[in-house]
mmCIF file of C-alpha atoms in Angstrom:
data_model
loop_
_atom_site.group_PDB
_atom_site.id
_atom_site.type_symbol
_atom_site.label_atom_id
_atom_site.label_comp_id
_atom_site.label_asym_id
_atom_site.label_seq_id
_atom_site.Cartn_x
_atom_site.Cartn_y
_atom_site.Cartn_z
ATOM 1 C CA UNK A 1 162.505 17.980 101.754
ATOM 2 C CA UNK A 2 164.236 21.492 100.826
ATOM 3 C CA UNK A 3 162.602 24.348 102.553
ATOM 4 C CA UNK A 4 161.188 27.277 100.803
ATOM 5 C CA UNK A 5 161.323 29.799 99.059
ATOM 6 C CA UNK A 6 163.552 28.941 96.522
ATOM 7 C CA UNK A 7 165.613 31.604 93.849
ATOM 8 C CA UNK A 8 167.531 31.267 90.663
ATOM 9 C CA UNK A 9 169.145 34.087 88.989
ATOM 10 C CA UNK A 10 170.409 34.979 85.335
ATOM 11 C CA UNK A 11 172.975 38.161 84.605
ATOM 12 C CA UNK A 12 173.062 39.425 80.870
ATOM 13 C CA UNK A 13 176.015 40.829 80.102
ATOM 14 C CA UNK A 14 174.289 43.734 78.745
ATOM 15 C CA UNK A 15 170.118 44.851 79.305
ATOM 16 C CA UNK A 16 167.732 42.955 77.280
ATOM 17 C CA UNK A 17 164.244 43.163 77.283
ATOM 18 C CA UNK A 18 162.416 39.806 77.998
ATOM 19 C CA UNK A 19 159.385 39.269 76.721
ATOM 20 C CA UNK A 20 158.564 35.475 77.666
ATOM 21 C CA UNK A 21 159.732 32.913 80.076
ATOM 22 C CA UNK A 22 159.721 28.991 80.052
ATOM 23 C CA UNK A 23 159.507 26.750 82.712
ATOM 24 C CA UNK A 24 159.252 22.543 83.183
ATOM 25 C CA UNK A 25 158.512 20.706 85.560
ATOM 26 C CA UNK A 26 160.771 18.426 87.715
ATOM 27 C CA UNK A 27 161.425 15.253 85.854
ATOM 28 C CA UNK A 28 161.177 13.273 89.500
ATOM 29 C CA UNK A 29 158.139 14.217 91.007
ATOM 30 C CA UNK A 30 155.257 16.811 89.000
ATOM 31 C CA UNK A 31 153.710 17.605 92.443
ATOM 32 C CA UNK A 32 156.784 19.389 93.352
ATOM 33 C CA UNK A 33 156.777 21.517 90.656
ATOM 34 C CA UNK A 34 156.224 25.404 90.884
ATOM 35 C CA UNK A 35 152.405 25.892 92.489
ATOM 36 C CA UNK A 36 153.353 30.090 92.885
ATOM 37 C CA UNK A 37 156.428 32.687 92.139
ATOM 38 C CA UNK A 38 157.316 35.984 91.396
ATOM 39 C CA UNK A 39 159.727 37.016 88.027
ATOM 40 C CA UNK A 40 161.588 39.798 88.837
ATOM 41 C CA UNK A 41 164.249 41.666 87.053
ATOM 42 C CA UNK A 42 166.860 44.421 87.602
ATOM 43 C CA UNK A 43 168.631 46.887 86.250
ATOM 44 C CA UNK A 44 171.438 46.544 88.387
ATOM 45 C CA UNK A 45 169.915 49.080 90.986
ATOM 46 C CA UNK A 46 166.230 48.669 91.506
ATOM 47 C CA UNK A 47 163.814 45.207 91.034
ATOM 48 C CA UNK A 48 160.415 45.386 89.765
ATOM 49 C CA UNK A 49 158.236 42.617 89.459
ATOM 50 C CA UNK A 50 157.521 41.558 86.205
ATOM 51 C CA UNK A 51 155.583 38.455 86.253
ATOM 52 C CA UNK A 52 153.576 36.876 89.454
ATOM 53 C CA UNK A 53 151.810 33.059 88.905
ATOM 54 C CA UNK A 54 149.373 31.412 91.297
ATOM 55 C CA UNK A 55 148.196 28.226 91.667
ATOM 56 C CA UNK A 56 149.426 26.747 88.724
ATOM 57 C CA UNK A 57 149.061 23.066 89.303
ATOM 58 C CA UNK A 58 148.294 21.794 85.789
ATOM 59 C CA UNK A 59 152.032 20.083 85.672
ATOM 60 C CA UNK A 60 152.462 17.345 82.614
ATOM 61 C CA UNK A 61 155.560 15.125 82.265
ATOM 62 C CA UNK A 62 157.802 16.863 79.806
ATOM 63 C CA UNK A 63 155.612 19.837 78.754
ATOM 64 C CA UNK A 64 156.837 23.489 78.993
ATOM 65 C CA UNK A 65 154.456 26.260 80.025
ATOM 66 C CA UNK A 66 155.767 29.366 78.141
ATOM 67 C CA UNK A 67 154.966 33.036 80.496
ATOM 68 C CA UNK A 68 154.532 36.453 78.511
ATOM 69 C CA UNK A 69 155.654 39.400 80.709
ATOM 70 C CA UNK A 70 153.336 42.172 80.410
ATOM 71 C CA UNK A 71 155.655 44.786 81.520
ATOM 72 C CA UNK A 72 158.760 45.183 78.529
ATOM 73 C CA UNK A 73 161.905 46.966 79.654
ATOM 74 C CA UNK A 74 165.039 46.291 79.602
ATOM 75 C CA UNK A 75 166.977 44.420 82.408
ATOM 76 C CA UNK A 76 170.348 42.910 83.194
ATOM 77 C CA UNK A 77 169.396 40.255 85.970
ATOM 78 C CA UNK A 78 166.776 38.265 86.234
ATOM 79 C CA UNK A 79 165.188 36.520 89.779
#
């Protein structure tokens, strides 16, 4: 099994503000899905956290859980 943590990253090519995310879970096994993570984003200088999950564990086959970021401002990269 892969060890953790885990990262994915997204560059705009200009800053956006994000106001949701969407994640699903892994088509081969819903018990390794996402249990905890942090959303960050940058400017291209400094990261701030802009979303933070615990404990979700409520994984269905084929459903999307949809996050809204409480904190709006624009970014250019997303982690």
């Amino acid at each position: 099994m892969a060890k953790y943590p885990r990262w994915i990253a997204y560059e705009f090519e200009s800053p956006v503000v994000v106001n949701k995310y969407v994640l699903a879970p892994r088509r081969s096994s819903l018990t390794e899905s996402p249990k905890d993570w942090m959303f960050e984003g940058s400017d291209g200088v400094s990261r701030v956290i802009l979303d933070t999950q615990k404990n979700i564990t409520n994984w269905k086959e084929k459903e999307k859980k949809e996050f809204h970021l409480p904190i709006k401002q624009n970014i250019k990269n997303t982690v």
